[in-house]
Amino acid sequence: MQGGALFTLADLAFAAASNAYGTAAVGINANISFVKAGTKGTLTAEAKENSINPKIATYTVNITDDEGDLVAIFQGMVYRKKFSLDFSED
């Protein structure tokens, strides 16, 4: 698996987790460590919130393969904006 594709998968999980409260959050820092080659099968990204306050939040995203082995570790920080997101379907 190409590293940019892994970063994109992790970044998508990061964005979903950080914006889940309905308050706009924009990434201000992100990094990824590749710990194992993802060569086949399905990869899964799971985001975990490490800390949150009114302005800053940090997350870790673990990407694992079909066997549950860790492929990459992504860490990101967001700035929480002062406006709400509208998730309604109009």
PDB file of C-alpha atoms in Angstrom:
ATOM      1  CA  MET A   1       0.000   0.000   0.000  1.00  0.00           C
ATOM      2  CA  GLN A   2       1.352   3.381  -0.979  1.00  0.00           C
ATOM      3  CA  GLY A   3       2.087   5.691   1.989  1.00  0.00           C
ATOM      4  CA  GLY A   4      -0.035   8.539   0.665  1.00  0.00           C
ATOM      5  CA  ALA A   5      -3.064   6.237   0.484  1.00  0.00           C
ATOM      6  CA  LEU A   6      -2.503   5.182   4.100  1.00  0.00           C
ATOM      7  CA  PHE A   7      -2.217   8.831   5.153  1.00  0.00           C
ATOM      8  CA  THR A   8      -5.453   9.641   3.304  1.00  0.00           C
ATOM      9  CA  LEU A   9      -7.306   6.800   5.040  1.00  0.00           C
ATOM     10  CA  ALA A  10      -6.060   7.961   8.444  1.00  0.00           C
ATOM     11  CA  ASP A  11      -6.831  11.613   7.667  1.00  0.00           C
ATOM     12  CA  LEU A  12     -10.427  10.722   6.738  1.00  0.00           C
ATOM     13  CA  ALA A  13     -10.944   8.898  10.053  1.00  0.00           C
ATOM     14  CA  PHE A  14      -9.309  11.854  11.855  1.00  0.00           C
ATOM     15  CA  ALA A  15     -11.660  14.331  10.147  1.00  0.00           C
ATOM     16  CA  ALA A  16     -14.754  12.251  10.930  1.00  0.00           C
ATOM     17  CA  ALA A  17     -13.814  11.855  14.591  1.00  0.00           C
ATOM     18  CA  SER A  18     -12.805  15.471  15.144  1.00  0.00           C
ATOM     19  CA  ASN A  19     -15.951  16.884  13.526  1.00  0.00           C
ATOM     20  CA  ALA A  20     -18.368  14.364  15.092  1.00  0.00           C
ATOM     21  CA  TYR A  21     -19.451  16.775  17.838  1.00  0.00           C
ATOM     22  CA  GLY A  22     -20.903  19.130  15.243  1.00  0.00           C
ATOM     23  CA  THR A  23     -18.322  21.846  15.870  1.00  0.00           C
ATOM     24  CA  ALA A  24     -16.061  22.588  12.918  1.00  0.00           C
ATOM     25  CA  ALA A  25     -12.520  21.334  13.494  1.00  0.00           C
ATOM     26  CA  VAL A  26      -9.582  21.969  11.165  1.00  0.00           C
ATOM     27  CA  GLY A  27      -6.305  20.076  11.220  1.00  0.00           C
ATOM     28  CA  ILE A  28      -3.291  22.047  12.424  1.00  0.00           C
ATOM     29  CA  ASN A  29      -0.781  19.198  12.760  1.00  0.00           C
ATOM     30  CA  ALA A  30      -0.546  15.614  11.541  1.00  0.00           C
ATOM     31  CA  ASN A  31       2.095  12.925  11.309  1.00  0.00           C
ATOM     32  CA  ILE A  32       2.174   9.233  10.504  1.00  0.00           C
ATOM     33  CA  SER A  33       4.514   6.359  11.317  1.00  0.00           C
ATOM     34  CA  PHE A  34       4.506   3.337   9.030  1.00  0.00           C
ATOM     35  CA  VAL A  35       5.214   0.260  11.159  1.00  0.00           C
ATOM     36  CA  LYS A  36       4.410  -2.628   8.797  1.00  0.00           C
ATOM     37  CA  ALA A  37       3.845  -3.018   5.076  1.00  0.00           C
ATOM     38  CA  GLY A  38       0.178  -3.258   4.124  1.00  0.00           C
ATOM     39  CA  THR A  39       0.394  -5.667   1.213  1.00  0.00           C
ATOM     40  CA  LYS A  40      -3.073  -7.181   0.760  1.00  0.00           C
ATOM     41  CA  GLY A  41      -6.550  -7.454   2.195  1.00  0.00           C
ATOM     42  CA  THR A  42      -8.649  -4.792   3.857  1.00  0.00           C
ATOM     43  CA  LEU A  43      -7.170  -2.048   6.004  1.00  0.00           C
ATOM     44  CA  THR A  44      -9.171  -0.471   8.822  1.00  0.00           C
ATOM     45  CA  ALA A  45      -8.656   2.943  10.424  1.00  0.00           C
ATOM     46  CA  GLU A  46      -9.875   3.573  13.968  1.00  0.00           C
ATOM     47  CA  ALA A  47      -9.667   7.049  15.498  1.00  0.00           C
ATOM     48  CA  LYS A  48      -9.347   7.632  19.231  1.00  0.00           C
ATOM     49  CA  GLU A  49      -9.747  10.998  20.894  1.00  0.00           C
ATOM     50  CA  ASN A  50      -6.869  11.610  23.304  1.00  0.00           C
ATOM     51  CA  SER A  51      -7.778  15.066  24.583  1.00  0.00           C
ATOM     52  CA  ILE A  52     -10.304  17.778  23.865  1.00  0.00           C
ATOM     53  CA  ASN A  53     -10.933  21.302  25.065  1.00  0.00           C
ATOM     54  CA  PRO A  54     -12.892  24.206  23.570  1.00  0.00           C
ATOM     55  CA  LYS A  55     -10.082  25.112  21.122  1.00  0.00           C
ATOM     56  CA  ILE A  56      -7.726  22.148  20.643  1.00  0.00           C
ATOM     57  CA  ALA A  57      -8.212  18.383  20.378  1.00  0.00           C
ATOM     58  CA  THR A  58      -5.765  15.536  19.714  1.00  0.00           C
ATOM     59  CA  TYR A  59      -6.385  12.161  18.097  1.00  0.00           C
ATOM     60  CA  THR A  60      -4.581   8.929  17.346  1.00  0.00           C
ATOM     61  CA  VAL A  61      -5.629   6.817  14.372  1.00  0.00           C
ATOM     62  CA  ASN A  62      -4.460   3.205  14.180  1.00  0.00           C
ATOM     63  CA  ILE A  63      -4.545   1.482  10.815  1.00  0.00           C
ATOM     64  CA  THR A  64      -4.694  -2.300  11.023  1.00  0.00           C
ATOM     65  CA  ASP A  65      -4.796  -5.105   8.474  1.00  0.00           C
ATOM     66  CA  ASP A  66      -7.142  -8.117   8.196  1.00  0.00           C
ATOM     67  CA  GLU A  67      -5.190  -9.959  10.882  1.00  0.00           C
ATOM     68  CA  GLY A  68      -5.372  -7.069  13.343  1.00  0.00           C
ATOM     69  CA  ASP A  69      -1.699  -6.199  12.910  1.00  0.00           C
ATOM     70  CA  LEU A  70      -0.786  -2.531  13.201  1.00  0.00           C
ATOM     71  CA  VAL A  71       0.233  -1.056   9.831  1.00  0.00           C
ATOM     72  CA  ALA A  72       0.465   2.665  10.667  1.00  0.00           C
ATOM     73  CA  ILE A  73      -0.022   5.103  13.544  1.00  0.00           C
ATOM     74  CA  PHE A  74      -1.328   8.585  12.739  1.00  0.00           C
ATOM     75  CA  GLN A  75      -1.419  11.426  15.250  1.00  0.00           C
ATOM     76  CA  GLY A  76      -3.284  14.644  14.600  1.00  0.00           C
ATOM     77  CA  MET A  77      -4.306  17.875  16.280  1.00  0.00           C
ATOM     78  CA  VAL A  78      -7.246  20.102  15.373  1.00  0.00           C
ATOM     79  CA  TYR A  79      -8.285  23.643  16.111  1.00  0.00           C
ATOM     80  CA  ARG A  80     -11.973  23.765  17.017  1.00  0.00           C
ATOM     81  CA  LYS A  81     -13.679  26.707  15.288  1.00  0.00           C
ATOM     82  CA  LYS A  82     -16.519  28.726  16.773  1.00  0.00           C
ATOM     83  CA  PHE A  83     -19.227  27.583  14.380  1.00  0.00           C
ATOM     84  CA  SER A  84     -21.405  24.507  14.165  1.00  0.00           C
ATOM     85  CA  LEU A  85     -21.691  22.049  11.313  1.00  0.00           C
ATOM     86  CA  ASP A  86     -25.081  21.149   9.873  1.00  0.00           C
ATOM     87  CA  PHE A  87     -25.317  17.397   9.250  1.00  0.00           C
ATOM     88  CA  SER A  88     -29.002  17.496   8.242  1.00  0.00           C
ATOM     89  CA  GLU A  89     -29.982  16.222   4.821  1.00  0.00           C
ATOM     90  CA  ASP A  90     -31.939  18.934   3.054  1.00  0.00           C
TER      91      ASP A  90
END
